[in-house]
PDB file of C-alpha atoms in Angstrom:
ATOM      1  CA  UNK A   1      24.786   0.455   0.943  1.00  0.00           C
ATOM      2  CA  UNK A   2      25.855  -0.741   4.278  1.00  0.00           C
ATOM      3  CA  UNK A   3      26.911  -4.309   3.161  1.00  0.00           C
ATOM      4  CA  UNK A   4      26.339  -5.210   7.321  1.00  0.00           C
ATOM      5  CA  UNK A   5      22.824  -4.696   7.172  1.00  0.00           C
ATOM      6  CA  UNK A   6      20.694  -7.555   6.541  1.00  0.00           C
ATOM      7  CA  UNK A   7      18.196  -7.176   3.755  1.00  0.00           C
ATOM      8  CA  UNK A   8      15.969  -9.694   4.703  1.00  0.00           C
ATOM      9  CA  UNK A   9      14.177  -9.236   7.932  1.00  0.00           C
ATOM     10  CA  UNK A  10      11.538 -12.394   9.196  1.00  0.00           C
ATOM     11  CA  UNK A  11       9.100 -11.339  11.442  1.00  0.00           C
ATOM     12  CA  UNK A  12      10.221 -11.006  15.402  1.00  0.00           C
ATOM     13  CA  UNK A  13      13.407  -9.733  13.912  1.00  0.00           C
ATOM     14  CA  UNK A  14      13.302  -6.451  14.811  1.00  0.00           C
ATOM     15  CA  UNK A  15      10.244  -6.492  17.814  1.00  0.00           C
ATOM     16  CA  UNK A  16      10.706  -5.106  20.931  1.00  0.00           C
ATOM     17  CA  UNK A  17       8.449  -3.907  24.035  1.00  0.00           C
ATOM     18  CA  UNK A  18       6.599  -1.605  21.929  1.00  0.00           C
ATOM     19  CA  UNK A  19       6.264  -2.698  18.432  1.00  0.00           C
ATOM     20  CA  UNK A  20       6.230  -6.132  16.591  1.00  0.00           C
ATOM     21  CA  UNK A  21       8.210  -4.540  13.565  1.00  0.00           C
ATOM     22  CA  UNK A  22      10.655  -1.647  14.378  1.00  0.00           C
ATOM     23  CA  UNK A  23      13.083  -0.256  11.445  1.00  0.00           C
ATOM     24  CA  UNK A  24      14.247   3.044  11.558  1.00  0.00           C
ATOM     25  CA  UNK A  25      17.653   4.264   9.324  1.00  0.00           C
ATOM     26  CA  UNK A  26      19.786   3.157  11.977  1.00  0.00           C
ATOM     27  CA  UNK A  27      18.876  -0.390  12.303  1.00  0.00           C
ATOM     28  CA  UNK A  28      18.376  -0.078   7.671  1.00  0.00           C
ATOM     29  CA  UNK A  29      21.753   1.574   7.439  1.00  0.00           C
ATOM     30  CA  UNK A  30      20.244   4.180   5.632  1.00  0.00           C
ATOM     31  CA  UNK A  31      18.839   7.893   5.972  1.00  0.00           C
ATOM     32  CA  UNK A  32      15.113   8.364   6.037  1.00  0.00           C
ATOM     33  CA  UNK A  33      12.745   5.329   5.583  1.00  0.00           C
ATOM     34  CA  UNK A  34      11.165   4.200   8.677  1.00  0.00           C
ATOM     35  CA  UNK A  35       8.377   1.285   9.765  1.00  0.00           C
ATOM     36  CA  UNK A  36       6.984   0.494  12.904  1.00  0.00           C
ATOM     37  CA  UNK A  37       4.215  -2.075  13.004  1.00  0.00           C
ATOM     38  CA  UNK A  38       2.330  -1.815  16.813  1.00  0.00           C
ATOM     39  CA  UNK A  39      -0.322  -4.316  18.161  1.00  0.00           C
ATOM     40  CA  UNK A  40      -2.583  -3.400  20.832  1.00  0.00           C
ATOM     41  CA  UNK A  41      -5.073  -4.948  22.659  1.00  0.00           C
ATOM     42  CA  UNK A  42      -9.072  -3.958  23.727  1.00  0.00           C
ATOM     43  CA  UNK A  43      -9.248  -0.988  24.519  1.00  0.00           C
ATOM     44  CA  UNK A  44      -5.098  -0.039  24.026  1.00  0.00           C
ATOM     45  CA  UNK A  45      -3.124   2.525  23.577  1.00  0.00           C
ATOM     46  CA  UNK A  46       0.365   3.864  22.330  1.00  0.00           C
ATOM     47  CA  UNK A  47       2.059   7.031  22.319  1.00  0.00           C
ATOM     48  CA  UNK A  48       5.228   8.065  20.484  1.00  0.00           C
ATOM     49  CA  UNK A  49       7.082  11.069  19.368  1.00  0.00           C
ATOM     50  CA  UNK A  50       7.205  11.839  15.649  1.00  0.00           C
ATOM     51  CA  UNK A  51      10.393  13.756  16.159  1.00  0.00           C
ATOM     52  CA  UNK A  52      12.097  14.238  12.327  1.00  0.00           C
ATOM     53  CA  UNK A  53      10.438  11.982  11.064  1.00  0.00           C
ATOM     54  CA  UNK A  54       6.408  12.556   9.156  1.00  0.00           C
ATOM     55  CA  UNK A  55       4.197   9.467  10.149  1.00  0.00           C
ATOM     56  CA  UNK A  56       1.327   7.543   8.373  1.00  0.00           C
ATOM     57  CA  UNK A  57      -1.321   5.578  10.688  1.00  0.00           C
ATOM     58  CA  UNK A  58      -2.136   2.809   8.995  1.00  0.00           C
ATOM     59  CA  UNK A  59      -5.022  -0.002   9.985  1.00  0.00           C
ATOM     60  CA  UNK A  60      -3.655  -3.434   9.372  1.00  0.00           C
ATOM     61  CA  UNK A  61      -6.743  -4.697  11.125  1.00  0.00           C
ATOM     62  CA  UNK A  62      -9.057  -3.030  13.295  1.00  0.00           C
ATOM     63  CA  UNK A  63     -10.359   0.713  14.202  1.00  0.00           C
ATOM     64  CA  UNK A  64      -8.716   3.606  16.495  1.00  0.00           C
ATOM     65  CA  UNK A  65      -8.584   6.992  17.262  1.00  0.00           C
ATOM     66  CA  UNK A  66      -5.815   9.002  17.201  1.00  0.00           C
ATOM     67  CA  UNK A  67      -4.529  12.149  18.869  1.00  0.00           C
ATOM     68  CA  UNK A  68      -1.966  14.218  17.126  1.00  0.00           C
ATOM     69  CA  UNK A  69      -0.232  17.240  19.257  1.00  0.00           C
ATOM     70  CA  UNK A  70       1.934  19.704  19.580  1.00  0.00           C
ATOM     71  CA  UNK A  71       5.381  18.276  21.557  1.00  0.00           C
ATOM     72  CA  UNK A  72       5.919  20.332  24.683  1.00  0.00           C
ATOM     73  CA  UNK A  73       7.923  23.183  23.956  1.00  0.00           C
ATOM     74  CA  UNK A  74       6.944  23.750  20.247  1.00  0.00           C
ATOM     75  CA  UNK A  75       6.087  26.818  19.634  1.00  0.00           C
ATOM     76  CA  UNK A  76       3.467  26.555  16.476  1.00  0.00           C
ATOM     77  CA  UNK A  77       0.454  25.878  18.562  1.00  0.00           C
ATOM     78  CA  UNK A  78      -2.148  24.249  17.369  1.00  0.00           C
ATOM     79  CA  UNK A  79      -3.965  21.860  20.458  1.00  0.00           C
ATOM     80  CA  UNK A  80      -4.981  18.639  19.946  1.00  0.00           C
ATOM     81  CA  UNK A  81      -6.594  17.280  16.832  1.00  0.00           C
ATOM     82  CA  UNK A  82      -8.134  13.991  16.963  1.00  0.00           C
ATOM     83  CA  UNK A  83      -9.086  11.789  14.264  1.00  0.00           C
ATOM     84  CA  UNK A  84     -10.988   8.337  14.178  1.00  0.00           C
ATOM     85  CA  UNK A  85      -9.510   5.547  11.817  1.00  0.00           C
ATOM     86  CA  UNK A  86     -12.492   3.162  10.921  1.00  0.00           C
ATOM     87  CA  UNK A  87      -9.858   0.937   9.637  1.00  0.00           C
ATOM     88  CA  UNK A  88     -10.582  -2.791   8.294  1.00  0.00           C
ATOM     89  CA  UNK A  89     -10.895  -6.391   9.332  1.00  0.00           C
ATOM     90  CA  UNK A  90      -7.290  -7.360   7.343  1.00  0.00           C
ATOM     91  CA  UNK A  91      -5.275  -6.260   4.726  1.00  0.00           C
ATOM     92  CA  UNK A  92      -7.479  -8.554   2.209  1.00  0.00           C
ATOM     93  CA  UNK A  93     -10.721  -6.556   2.781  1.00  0.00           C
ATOM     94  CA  UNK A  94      -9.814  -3.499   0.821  1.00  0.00           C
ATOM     95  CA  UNK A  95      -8.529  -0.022   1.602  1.00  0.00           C
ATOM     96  CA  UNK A  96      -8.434   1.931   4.848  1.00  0.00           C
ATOM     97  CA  UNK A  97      -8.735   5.532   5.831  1.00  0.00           C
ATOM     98  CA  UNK A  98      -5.584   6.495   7.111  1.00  0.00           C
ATOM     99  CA  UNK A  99      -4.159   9.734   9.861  1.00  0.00           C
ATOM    100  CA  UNK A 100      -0.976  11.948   8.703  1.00  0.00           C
ATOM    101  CA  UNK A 101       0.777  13.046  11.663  1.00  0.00           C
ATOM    102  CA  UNK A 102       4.251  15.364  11.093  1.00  0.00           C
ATOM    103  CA  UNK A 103       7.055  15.910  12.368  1.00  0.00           C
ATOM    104  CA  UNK A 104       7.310  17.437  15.611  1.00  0.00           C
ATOM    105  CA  UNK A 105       4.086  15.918  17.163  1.00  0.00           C
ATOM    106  CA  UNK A 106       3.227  13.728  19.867  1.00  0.00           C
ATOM    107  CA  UNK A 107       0.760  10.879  18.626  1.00  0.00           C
ATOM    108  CA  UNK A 108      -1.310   8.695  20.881  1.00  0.00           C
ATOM    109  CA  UNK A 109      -3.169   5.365  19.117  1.00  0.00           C
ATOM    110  CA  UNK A 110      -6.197   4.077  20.791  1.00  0.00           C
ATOM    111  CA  UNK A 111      -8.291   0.610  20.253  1.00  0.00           C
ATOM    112  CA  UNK A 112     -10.949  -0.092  21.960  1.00  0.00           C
ATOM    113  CA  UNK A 113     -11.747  -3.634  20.298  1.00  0.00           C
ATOM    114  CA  UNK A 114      -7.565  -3.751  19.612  1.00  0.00           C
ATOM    115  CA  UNK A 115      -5.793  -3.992  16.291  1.00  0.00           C
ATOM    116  CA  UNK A 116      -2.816  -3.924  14.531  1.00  0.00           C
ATOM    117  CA  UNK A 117      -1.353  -0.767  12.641  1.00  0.00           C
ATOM    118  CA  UNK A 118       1.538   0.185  10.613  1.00  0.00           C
ATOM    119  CA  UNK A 119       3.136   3.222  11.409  1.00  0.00           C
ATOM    120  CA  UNK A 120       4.915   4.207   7.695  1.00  0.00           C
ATOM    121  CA  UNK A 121       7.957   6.673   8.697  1.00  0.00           C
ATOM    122  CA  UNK A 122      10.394   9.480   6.465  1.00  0.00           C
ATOM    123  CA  UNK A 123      12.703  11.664   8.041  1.00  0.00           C
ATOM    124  CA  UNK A 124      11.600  15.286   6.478  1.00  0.00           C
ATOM    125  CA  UNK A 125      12.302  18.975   6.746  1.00  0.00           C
ATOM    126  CA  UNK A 126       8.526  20.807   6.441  1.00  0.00           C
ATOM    127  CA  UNK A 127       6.096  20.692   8.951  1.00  0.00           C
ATOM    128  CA  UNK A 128       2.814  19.807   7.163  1.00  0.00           C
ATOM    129  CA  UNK A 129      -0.769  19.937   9.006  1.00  0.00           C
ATOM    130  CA  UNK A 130      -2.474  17.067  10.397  1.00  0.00           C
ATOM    131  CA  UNK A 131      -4.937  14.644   8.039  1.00  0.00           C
ATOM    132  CA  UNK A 132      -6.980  12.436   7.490  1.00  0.00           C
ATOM    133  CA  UNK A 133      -7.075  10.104   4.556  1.00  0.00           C
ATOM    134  CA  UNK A 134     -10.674   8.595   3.714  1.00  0.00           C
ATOM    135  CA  UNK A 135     -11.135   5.438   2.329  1.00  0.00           C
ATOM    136  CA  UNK A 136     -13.330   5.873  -0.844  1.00  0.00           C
ATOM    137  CA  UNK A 137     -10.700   8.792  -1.582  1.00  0.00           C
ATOM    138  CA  UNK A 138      -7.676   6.297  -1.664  1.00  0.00           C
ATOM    139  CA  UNK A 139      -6.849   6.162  -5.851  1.00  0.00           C
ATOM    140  CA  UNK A 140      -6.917   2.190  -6.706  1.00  0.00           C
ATOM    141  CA  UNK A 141      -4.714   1.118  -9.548  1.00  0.00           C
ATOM    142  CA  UNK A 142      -5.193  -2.671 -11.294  1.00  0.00           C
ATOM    143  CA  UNK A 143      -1.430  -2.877 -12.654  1.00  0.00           C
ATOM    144  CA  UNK A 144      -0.298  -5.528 -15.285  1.00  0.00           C
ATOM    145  CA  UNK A 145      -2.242  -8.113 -16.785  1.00  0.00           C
ATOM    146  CA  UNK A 146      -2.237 -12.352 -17.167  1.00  0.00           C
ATOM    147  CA  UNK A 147       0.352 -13.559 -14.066  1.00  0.00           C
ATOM    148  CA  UNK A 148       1.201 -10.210 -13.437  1.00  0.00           C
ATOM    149  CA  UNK A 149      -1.977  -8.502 -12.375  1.00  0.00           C
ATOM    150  CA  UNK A 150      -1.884  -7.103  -8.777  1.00  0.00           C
ATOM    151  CA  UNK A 151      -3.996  -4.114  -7.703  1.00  0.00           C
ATOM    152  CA  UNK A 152      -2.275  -1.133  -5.980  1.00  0.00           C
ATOM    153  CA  UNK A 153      -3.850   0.829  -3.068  1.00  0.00           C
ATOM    154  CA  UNK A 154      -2.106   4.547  -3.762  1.00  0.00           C
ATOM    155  CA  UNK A 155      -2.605   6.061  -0.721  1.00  0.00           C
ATOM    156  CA  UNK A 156      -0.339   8.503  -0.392  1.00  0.00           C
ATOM    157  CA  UNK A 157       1.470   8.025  -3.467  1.00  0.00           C
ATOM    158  CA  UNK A 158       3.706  10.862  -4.918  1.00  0.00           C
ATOM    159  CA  UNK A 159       0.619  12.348  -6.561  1.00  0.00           C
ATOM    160  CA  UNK A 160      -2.273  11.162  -4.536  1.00  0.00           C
ATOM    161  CA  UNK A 161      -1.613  12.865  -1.382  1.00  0.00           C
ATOM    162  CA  UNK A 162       0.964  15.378   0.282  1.00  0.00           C
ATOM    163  CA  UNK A 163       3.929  14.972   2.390  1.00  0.00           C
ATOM    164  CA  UNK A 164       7.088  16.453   2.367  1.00  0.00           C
ATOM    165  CA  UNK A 165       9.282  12.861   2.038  1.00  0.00           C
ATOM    166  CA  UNK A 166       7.140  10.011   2.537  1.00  0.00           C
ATOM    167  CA  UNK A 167       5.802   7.747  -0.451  1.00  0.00           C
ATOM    168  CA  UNK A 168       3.764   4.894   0.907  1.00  0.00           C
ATOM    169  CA  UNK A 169       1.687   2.623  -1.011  1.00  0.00           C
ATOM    170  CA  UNK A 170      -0.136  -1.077  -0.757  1.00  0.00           C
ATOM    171  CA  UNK A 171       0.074  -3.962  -3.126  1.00  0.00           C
ATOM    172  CA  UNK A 172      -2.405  -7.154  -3.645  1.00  0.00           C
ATOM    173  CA  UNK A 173      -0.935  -9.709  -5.571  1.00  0.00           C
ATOM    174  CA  UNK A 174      -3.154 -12.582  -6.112  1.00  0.00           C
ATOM    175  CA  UNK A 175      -2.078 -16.151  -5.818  1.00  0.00           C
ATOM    176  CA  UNK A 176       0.254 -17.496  -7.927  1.00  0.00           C
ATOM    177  CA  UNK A 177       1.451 -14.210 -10.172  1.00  0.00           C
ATOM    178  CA  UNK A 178       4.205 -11.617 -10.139  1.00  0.00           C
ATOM    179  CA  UNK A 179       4.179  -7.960  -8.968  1.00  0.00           C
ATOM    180  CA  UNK A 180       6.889  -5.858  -9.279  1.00  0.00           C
ATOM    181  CA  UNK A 181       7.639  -6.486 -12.600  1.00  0.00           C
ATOM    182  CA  UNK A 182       9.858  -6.025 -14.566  1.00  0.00           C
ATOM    183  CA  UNK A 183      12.319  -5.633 -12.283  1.00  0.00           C
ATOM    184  CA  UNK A 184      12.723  -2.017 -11.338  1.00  0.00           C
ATOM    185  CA  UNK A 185      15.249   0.420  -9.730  1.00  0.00           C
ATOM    186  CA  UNK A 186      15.154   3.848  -8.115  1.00  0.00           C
ATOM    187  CA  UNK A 187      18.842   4.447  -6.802  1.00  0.00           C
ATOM    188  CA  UNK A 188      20.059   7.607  -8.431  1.00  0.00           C
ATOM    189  CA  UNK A 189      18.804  11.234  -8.808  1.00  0.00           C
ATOM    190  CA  UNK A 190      18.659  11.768 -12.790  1.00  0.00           C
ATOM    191  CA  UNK A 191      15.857  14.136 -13.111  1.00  0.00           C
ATOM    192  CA  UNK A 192      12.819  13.446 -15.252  1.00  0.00           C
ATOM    193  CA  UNK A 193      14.008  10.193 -15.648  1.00  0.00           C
ATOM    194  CA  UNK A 194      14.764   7.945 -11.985  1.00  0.00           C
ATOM    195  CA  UNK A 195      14.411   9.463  -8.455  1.00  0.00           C
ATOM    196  CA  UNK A 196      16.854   8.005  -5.411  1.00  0.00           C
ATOM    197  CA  UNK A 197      14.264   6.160  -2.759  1.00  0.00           C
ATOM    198  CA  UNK A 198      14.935   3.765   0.306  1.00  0.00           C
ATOM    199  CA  UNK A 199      12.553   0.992  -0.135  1.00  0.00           C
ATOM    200  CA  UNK A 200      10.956  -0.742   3.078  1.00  0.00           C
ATOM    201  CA  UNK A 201       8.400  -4.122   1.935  1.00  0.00           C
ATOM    202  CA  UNK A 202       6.354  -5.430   4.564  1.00  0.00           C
ATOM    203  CA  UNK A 203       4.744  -8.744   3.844  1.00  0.00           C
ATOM    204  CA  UNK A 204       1.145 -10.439   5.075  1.00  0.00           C
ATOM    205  CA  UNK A 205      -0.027 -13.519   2.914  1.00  0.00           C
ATOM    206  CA  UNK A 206      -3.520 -15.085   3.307  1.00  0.00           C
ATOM    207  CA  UNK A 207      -3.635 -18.036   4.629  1.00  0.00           C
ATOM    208  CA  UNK A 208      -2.082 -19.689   7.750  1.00  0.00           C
ATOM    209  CA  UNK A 209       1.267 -21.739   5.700  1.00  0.00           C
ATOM    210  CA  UNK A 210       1.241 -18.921   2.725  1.00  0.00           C
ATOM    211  CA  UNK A 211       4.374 -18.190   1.676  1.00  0.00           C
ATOM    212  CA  UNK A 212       6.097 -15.664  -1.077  1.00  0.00           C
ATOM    213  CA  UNK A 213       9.600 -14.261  -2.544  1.00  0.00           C
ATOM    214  CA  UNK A 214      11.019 -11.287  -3.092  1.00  0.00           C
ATOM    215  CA  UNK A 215      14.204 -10.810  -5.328  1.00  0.00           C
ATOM    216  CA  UNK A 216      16.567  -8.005  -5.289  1.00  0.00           C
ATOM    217  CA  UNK A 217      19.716  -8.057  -7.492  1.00  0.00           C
ATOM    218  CA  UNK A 218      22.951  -5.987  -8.046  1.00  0.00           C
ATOM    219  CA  UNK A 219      22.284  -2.510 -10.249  1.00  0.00           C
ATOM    220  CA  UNK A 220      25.810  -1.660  -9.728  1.00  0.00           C
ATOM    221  CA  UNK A 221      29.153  -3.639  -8.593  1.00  0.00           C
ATOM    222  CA  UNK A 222      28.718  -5.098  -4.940  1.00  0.00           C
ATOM    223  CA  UNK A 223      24.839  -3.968  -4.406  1.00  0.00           C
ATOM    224  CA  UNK A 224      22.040  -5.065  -3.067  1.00  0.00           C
ATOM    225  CA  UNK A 225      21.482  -8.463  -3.598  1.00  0.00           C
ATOM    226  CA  UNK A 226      18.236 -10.749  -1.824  1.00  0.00           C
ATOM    227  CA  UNK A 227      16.060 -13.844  -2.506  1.00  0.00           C
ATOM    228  CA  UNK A 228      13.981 -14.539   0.128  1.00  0.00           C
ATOM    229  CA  UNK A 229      10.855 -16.867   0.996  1.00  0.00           C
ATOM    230  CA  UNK A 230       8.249 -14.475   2.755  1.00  0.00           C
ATOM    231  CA  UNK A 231       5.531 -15.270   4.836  1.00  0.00           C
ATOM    232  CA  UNK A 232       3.431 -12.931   6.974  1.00  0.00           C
ATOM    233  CA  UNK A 233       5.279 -10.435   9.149  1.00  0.00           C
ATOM    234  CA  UNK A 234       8.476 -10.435   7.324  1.00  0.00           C
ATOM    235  CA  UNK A 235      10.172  -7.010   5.537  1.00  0.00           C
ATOM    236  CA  UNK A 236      12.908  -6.657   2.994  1.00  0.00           C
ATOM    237  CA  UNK A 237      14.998  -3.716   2.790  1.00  0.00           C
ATOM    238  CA  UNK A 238      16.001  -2.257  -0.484  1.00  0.00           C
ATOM    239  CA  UNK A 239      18.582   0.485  -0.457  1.00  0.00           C
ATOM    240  CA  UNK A 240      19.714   0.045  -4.331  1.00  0.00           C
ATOM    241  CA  UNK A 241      19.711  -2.159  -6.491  1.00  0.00           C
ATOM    242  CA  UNK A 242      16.959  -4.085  -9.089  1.00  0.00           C
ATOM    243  CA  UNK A 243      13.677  -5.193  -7.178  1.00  0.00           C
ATOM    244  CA  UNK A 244      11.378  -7.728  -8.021  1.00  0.00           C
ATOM    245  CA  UNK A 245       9.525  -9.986  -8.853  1.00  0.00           C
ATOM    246  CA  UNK A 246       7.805 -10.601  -5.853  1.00  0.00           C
ATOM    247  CA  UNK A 247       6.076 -13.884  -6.030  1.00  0.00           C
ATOM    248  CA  UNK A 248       3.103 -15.360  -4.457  1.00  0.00           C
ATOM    249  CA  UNK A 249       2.416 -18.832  -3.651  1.00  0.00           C
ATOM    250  CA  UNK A 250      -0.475 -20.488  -5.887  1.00  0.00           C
ATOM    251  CA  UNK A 251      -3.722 -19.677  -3.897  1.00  0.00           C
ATOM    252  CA  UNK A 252      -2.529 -17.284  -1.121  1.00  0.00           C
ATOM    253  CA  UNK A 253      -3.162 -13.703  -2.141  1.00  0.00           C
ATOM    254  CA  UNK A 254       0.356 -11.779  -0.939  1.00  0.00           C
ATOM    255  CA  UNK A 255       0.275  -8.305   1.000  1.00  0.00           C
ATOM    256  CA  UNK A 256       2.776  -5.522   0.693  1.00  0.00           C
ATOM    257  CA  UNK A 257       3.466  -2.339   2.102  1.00  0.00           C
ATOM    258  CA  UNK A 258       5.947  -0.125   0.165  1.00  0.00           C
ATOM    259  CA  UNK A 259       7.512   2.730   2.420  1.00  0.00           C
ATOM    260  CA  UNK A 260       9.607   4.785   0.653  1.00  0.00           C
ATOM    261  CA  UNK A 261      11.653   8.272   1.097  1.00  0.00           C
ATOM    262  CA  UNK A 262      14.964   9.947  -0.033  1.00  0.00           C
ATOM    263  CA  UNK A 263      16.952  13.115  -0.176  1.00  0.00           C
ATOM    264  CA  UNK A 264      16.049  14.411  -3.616  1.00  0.00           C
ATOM    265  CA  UNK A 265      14.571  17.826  -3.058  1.00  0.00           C
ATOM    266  CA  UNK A 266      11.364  17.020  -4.894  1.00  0.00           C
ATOM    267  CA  UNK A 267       8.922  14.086  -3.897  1.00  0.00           C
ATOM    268  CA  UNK A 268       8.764  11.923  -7.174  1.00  0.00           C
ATOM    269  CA  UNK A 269       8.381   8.116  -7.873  1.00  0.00           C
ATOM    270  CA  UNK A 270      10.537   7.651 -10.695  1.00  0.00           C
ATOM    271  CA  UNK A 271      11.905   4.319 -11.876  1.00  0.00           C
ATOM    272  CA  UNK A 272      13.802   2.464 -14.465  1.00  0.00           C
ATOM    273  CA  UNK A 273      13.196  -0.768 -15.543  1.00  0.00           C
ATOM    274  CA  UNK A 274      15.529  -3.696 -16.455  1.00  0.00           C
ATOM    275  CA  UNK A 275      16.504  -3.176 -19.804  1.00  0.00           C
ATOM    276  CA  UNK A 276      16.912  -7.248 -19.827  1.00  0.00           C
ATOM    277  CA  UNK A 277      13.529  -8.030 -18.521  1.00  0.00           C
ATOM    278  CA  UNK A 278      10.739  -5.646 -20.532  1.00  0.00           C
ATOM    279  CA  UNK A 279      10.014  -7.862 -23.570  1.00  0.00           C
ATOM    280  CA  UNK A 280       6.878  -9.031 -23.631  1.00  0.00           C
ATOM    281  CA  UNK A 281       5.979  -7.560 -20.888  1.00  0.00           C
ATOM    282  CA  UNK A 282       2.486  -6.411 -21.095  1.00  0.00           C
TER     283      UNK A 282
END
């Protein structure tokens, strides 16, 4: 961990000319994990090299096309491809078809009503094709029961669809309960048992004064540590250490966007859970 990175990012933190969320390793202090969050207007557009990095379009609200080809000078071939997102009116409405783009491409987004999309990010080694990721397709777990029921959208979960490092899934928490629970870790390679994964969470709550937290604590001597109040547009970064609960407010549904990656050579989601926090837990 780089203990001069902050964990806790609010919204605006991290925007610039061309996104409203930008976190790549640099700014995480961290190797692979990347999120970009761009809003465009009617009839918008936005370009952007993948470079090392594999790349999940992502409607947050709205429809686009986009245009995935070959960066000049690459010498696999391949055109243009071109894929339409029908996307969603929010986060709240359900799942959304999706566009992988890899490494090595040139991508260009275009709206014509507008929208806003998340761009989920891993720094990877193979060169994968070009996809598209229907809706109806999208695997949708209901996790947990009582206070901690939440559904999760597994999109391109581990075993739900390919990429080389990129694990990126979507979380509805319903007013008032607890996801990510028990606490959970995944900071060390110990195979068949935990995998080591950087850990982006993007938050959108329903409502206009919705709010949330999100805990992180210690798993090892001077480690990650967090609590934060969340509200629409913020991110926490977790490079080790326990995470959750994350908490929503009584009668505002929280969103969250999990974007993870690591260096392990095989693309697993493995976790261990607080040994102090699984009795009971149903």
């Amino acid at each position: 961990m780089t203990q001069k990175t902050e964990l806790y990012v609010p919204k605006g933190a991290t925007a610039n000319d061309r996104y409203a969320v930008d976190i790549d390793p640099e700014r995480a202090g961290w190797t692979h994990s990347s999120l970009r969050i761009v809003e465009l207007g009617p009839d918008g557009t936005h370009t952007f090299s993948a470079g090392d990095s594999e790349w999940i379009v992502l409607s947050l609200n709205g429809g686009c096309t986009v245009q995935v080809s070959e960066e000049p000078g690459n010498s696999d071939g391949g055109g243009i491809t071109e894929f339409q997102i029908l996307g969603r009116e929010s986060v709240f409405a359900g799942v959304s078809d999706f566009v992988y783009a890899p490494r090595d491409a040139r991508v260009q987004i275009a709206s014509g009503a507008g929208g806003r999309f998340a761009l989920a990010g891993a720094k990877c080694e193979r060169r994968l094709p070009a996809r598209y990721g229907p809706a109806p397709e999208v695997p949708v777990e209901d996790r947990g029961s009582g206070t901690c029921a939440r559904q999760v959208r597994n999109f391109a979960s581990a075993d739900a669809f390919a990429c080389d490092k990129l694990i990126t899934v979507e979380v509805i928490t319903p007013g008032g309960n607890w996801s990510s629970y028990p606490p959970h870790k995944h900071d060390e390679n110990r195979p068949g048992e935990e995998t080591e994964l950087e850990e982006i969470y993007y938050f959108e709550i329903d409502g206009p004064h919705g709010f949330g937290y999100q805990r992180v604590s210690p798993s090892r001597e001077g480690g990650s540590e967090v609590l934060a109040e969340v509200r629409s547009g913020d991110a926490v970064l977790v490079p080790d250490g326990w995470h959750g609960p994350s908490i929503a407010q009584p009668g505002h549904t929280m969103y969250y966007l999990n974007v993870m990656a690591g260096p392990g050579s095989e693309r697993q989601w493995r976790i261990c859970f607080h040994p102090d926090h699984t009795e009971g837990y149903r």
